XYZ file of C-alpha atoms in Angstrom:
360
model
C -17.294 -11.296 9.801
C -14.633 -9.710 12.336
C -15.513 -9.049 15.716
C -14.966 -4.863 16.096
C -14.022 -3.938 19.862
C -14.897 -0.411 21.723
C 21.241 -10.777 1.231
C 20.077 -14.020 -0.569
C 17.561 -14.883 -3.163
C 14.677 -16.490 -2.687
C 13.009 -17.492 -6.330
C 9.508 -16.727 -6.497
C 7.124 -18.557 -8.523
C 7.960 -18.265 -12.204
C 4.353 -18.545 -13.070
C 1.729 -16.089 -13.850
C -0.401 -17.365 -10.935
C 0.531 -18.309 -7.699
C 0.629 -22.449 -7.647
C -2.091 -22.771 -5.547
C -4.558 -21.525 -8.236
C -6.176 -23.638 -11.090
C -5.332 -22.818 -13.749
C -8.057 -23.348 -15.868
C -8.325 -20.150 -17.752
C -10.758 -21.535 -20.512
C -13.618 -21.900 -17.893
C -16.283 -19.690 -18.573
C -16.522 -16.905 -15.816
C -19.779 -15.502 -13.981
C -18.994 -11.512 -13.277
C -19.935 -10.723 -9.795
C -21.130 -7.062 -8.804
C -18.029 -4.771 -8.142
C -18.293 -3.580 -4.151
C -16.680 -1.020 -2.290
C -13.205 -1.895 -0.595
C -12.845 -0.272 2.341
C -9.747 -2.282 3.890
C -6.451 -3.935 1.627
C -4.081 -5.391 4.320
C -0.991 -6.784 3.055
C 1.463 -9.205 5.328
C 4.279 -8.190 7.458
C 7.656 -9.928 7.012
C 7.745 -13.263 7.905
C 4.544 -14.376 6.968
C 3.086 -15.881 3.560
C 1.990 -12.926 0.808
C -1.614 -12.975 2.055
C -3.414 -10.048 1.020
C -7.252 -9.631 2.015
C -9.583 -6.871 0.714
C -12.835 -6.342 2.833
C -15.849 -4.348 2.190
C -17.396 -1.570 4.983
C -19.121 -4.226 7.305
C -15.617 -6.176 7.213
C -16.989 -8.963 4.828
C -14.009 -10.615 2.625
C -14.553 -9.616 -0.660
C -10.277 -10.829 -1.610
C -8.458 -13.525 -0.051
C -5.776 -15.170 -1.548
C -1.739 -15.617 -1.625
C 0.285 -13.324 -4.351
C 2.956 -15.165 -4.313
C 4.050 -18.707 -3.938
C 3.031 -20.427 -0.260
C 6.587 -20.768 0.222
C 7.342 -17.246 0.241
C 7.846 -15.738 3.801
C 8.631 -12.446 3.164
C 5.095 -10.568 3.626
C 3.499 -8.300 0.894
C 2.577 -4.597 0.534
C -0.547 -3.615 -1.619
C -2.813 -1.127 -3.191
C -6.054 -0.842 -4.985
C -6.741 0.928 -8.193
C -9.192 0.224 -11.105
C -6.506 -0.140 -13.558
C -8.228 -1.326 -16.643
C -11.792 1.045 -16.079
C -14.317 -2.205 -15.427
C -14.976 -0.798 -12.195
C -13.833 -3.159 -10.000
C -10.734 -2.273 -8.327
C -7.307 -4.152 -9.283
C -4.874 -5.637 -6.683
C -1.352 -4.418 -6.630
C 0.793 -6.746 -4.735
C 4.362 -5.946 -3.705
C 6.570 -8.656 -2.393
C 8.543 -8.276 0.988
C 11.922 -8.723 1.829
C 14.029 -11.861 1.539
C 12.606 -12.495 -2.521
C 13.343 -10.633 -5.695
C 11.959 -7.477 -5.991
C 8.381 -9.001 -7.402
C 5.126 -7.045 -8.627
C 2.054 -7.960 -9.577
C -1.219 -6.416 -10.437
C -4.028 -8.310 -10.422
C -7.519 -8.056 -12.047
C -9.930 -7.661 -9.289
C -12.887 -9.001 -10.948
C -10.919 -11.979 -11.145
C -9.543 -12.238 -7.623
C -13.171 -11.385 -6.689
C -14.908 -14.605 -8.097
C -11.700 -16.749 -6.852
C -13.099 -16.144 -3.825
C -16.582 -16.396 -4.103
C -16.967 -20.242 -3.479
C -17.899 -21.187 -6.368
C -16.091 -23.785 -8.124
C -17.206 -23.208 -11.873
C -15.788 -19.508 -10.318
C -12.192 -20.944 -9.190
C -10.412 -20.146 -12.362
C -6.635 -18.680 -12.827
C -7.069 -14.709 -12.071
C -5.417 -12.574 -14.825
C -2.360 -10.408 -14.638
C -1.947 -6.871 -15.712
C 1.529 -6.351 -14.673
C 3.963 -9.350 -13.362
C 7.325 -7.496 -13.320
C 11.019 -7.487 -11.528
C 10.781 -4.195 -11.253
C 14.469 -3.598 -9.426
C 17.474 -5.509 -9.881
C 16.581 -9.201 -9.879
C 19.560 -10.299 -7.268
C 18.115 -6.782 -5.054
C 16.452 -8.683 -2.160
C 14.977 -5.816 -0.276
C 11.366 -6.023 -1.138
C 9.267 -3.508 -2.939
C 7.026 -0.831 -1.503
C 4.228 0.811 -3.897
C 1.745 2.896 -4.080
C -1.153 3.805 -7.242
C -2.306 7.229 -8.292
C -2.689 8.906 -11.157
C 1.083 10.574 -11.967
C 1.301 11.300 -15.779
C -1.965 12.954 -15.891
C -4.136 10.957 -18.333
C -6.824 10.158 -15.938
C -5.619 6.641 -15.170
C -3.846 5.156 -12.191
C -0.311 4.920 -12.423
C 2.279 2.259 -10.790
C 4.350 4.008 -7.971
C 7.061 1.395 -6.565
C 9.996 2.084 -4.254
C 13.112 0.032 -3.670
C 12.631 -1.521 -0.140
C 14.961 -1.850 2.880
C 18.895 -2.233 2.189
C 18.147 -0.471 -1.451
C 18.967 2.665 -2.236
C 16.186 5.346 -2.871
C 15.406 4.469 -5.994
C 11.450 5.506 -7.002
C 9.766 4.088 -10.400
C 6.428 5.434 -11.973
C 4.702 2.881 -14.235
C 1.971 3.844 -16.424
C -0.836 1.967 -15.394
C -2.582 2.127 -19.057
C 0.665 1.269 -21.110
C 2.892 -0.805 -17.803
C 5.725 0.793 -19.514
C 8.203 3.002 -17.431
C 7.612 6.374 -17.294
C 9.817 7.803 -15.114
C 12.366 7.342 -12.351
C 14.707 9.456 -10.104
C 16.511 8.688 -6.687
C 14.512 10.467 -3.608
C 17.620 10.833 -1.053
C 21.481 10.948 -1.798
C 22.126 8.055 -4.099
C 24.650 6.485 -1.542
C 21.998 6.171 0.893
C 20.489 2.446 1.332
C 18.002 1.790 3.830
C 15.422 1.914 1.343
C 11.819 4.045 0.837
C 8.237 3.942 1.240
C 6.313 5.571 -1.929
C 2.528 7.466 -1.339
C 1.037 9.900 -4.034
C -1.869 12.455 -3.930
C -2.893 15.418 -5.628
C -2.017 17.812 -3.726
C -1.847 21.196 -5.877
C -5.376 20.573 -7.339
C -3.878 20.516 -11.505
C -4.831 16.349 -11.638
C -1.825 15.171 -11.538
C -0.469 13.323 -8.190
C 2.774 14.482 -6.120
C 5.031 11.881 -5.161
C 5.422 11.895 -1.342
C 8.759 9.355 -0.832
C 9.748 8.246 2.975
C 13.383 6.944 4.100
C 14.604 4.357 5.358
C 16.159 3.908 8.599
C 19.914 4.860 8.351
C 19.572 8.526 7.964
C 17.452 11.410 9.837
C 13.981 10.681 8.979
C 13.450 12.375 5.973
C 9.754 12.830 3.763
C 10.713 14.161 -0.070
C 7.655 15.548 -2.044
C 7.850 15.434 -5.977
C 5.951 17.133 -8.416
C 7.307 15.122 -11.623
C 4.980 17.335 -14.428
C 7.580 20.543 -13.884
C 9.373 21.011 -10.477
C 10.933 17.995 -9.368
C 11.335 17.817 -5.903
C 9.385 20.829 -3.805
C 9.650 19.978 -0.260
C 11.702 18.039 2.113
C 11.544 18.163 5.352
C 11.925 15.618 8.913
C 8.901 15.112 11.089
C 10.305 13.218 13.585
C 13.466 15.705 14.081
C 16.597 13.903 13.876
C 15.937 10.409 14.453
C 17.482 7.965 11.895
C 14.491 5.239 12.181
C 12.505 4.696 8.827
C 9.007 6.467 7.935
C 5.845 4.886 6.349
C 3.775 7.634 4.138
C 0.647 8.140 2.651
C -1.447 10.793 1.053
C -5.232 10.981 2.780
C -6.971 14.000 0.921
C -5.124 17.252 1.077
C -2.765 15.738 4.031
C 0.649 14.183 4.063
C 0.390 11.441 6.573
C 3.732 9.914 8.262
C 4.434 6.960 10.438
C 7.013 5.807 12.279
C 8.682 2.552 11.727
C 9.911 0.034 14.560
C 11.719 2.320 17.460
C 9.693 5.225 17.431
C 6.283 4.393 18.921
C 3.368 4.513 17.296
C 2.906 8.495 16.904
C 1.056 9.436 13.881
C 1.774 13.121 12.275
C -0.136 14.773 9.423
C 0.590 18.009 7.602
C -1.533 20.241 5.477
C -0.065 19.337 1.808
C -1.522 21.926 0.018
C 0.687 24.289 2.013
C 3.599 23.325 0.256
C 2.208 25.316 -3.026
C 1.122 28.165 -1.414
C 4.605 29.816 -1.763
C 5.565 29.102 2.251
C 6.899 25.321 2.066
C 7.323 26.274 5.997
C 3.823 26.118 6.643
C 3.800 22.392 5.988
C 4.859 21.940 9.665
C 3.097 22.262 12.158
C 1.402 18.618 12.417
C -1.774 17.167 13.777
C -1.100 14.181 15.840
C -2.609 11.145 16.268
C -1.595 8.137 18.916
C -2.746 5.125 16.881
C -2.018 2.127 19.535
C -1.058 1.988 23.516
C 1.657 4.891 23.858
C 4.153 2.105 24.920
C 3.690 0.121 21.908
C 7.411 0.987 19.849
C 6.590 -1.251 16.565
C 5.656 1.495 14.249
C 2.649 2.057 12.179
C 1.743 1.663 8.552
C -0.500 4.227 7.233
C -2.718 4.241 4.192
C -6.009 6.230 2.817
C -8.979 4.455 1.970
C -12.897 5.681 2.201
C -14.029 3.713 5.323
C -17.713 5.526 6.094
C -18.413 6.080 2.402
C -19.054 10.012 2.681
C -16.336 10.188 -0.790
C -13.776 11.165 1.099
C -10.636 9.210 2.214
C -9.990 8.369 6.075
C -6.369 7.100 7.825
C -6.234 3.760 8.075
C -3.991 2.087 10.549
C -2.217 -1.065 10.876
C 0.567 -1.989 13.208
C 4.195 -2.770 12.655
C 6.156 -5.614 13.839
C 5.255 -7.347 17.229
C 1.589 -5.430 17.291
C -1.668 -8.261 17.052
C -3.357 -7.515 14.053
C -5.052 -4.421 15.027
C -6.576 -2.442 12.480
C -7.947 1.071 12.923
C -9.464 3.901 11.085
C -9.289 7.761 11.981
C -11.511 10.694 9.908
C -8.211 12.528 9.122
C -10.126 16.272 9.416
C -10.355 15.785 13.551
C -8.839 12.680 14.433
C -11.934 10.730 15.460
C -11.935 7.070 15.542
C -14.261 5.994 13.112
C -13.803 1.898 13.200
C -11.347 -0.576 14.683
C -11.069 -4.367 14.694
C -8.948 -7.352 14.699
C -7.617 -8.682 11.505
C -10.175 -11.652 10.376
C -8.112 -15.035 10.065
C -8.354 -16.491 6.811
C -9.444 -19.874 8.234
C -10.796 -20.562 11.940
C -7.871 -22.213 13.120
C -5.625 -19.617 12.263
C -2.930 -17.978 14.671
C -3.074 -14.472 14.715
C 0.406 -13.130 13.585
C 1.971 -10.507 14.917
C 4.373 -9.773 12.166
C 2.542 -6.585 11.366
C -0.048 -5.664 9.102
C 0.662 -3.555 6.061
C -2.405 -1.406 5.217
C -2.481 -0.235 1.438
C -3.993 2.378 -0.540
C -7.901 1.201 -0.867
């Protein structure tokens, strides 16, 4: 347990499991008891694709590489019970430097890979294993998972990463076929976009929030893809041209800065935007996540951390941070938790090439 304190190509594995994995799919498998995920931390760029899930009292519940041990790109993720066996599913995202790689793993899988057991330490299955850009596009992937078409299963949200253009994909999580796409800023744009969804007008179907890129001013577009298209756009951060992480925690559109712009957290009042004043949506809520002289940027995500069923802001640093995790109650800002990331094994360094939080 953690100690809390007050343009080239790199191939990715070909397989269908990363090669450090046995494959051995023909072993019979022991379920474990689904748990609660309260944290899914991805890997900033230049690192390997680790992605760890923890529980509430920061116990690993997930461990394990997404892609090959080679890869040094990092990896975004996101949680979602894709195939209803109420365990949550892994979507893993790779970084920059490889092709633009997604996979969604089973978590009941995942979860007995890493419970010790070696009758347990079988190949974990794949729901989705796609290229989901260009295959030469070298950018990386960001995604996100919420339920888009409406049919009361999570969807697939992916974004082309930096140098691509702002290209947005919806996959539906039940079928993996496409089920939409559109381009979220001017098509010539290409820094790139980070992708977060939430139902914010209340009919069950999630708006697409979509973040640029650095290279323009910072710019958040909101989508509702059932009828309007896009219905808001606005920049939070005035006319700055650095890049923006998103997410959606409850009724609240949540941005973060990316490297250059410090570490100042805004959140507006989503539902505003269908109230028939689009204005009211500014107006933010701030929140200082790290030392006001740390410049890396923040990644932002939603996850239930106290289990009262309803999501909090997680935290996690950018580029040049330690692996400082935090989590705020997004109604007042209180700081509800807060600890290092836990190193896989004990001789591990702590990297400080960021630490993407995902959707948990």
């Amino acid at each position: 347990m953690a100690e809390r304190v007050s343009l080239a190509v790199t191939n990715l594995d070909d397989r269908l499991v990363p090669a450090a994995l046995v494959d051995s799919t023909e072993t019979p498998m022991t379920s474990m008891p689904p748990f609660k995920p309260s944290y899914a931390l991805g890997s900033g760029f230049g690192s390997q694709s680790r992605v760890q899930v923890l529980d509430s009292d920061l116990k690993f519940r997930q461990d394990f590489l997404a892609f090959e041990a080679g890869f040094t790109g990092g990896v975004r993720t996101a949680l979602a019970d894709f195939n209803g066996d109420g365990v949550m599913d892994i979507a893993a995202a790779a970084g920059p430097g490889g092709g633009p790689h997604v996979r969604v793993y089973d978590g009941a899988t995942t979860q007995d890979l890493f419970s010790g057991n070696p009758v347990l330490a079988i190949a974990p299955r794949l729901h989705f294993d796609e290229f989901v850009f260009d295959p030469k596009f070298a950018g990386g992937v960001t995604l996100t998972t919420a339920d888009v078409t409406g049919n009361a299963r999570p969807d697939l949200i992916v974004g082309a990463g930096a140098s691509g253009g702002p290209h947005v994909k919806v996959y539906d999580g039940d079928t993996w076929e496409l089920a939409m796409e559109f381009f979220a800023f001017e098509t010539d744009f290409s820094g790139g976009v980070t992708v977060a969804a939430g139902d914010l007008s209340d009919d069950g179907k999630a708006e697409v929030v979509v973040g640029s890129g650095p290279g323009r001013t910072n710019g958040v577009a909101v989508f509702d893809l059932s009828e309007a298209g896009q219905i808001s756009r606005f920049s939070p951060y005035g006319t700055s041209t650095m890049g923006l992480n998103v997410a959606v925690v409850e009724e609240r559109i949540v941005v973060g800065p990316m490297s250059g712009l410090g570490n100042r957290v805004l959140h507006f009042d989503g539902t505003a935007l269908f109230s028939g004043s689009a204005e009211t949506v500014l107006g933010p809520v701030t929140i200082v996540a790290y030392d006001p002289g740390f410049t890396g940027g923040v990644f932002v995500a939603s996850a239930d951390v106290d289990l009262d069923g309803r999501d909090d802001l997680v935290v996690g640093p950018g580029a040049g941070g330690g692996p400082h995790i935090k989590a705020f109650d997004i109604d007042d800002g209180t700081l509800l938790d807060e600890f290092f990331r836990p190193r896989a094994t004990a001789g591990d360094a702590w990297s400080r090439a960021g630490v993407p939080v995902g959707r948990a």
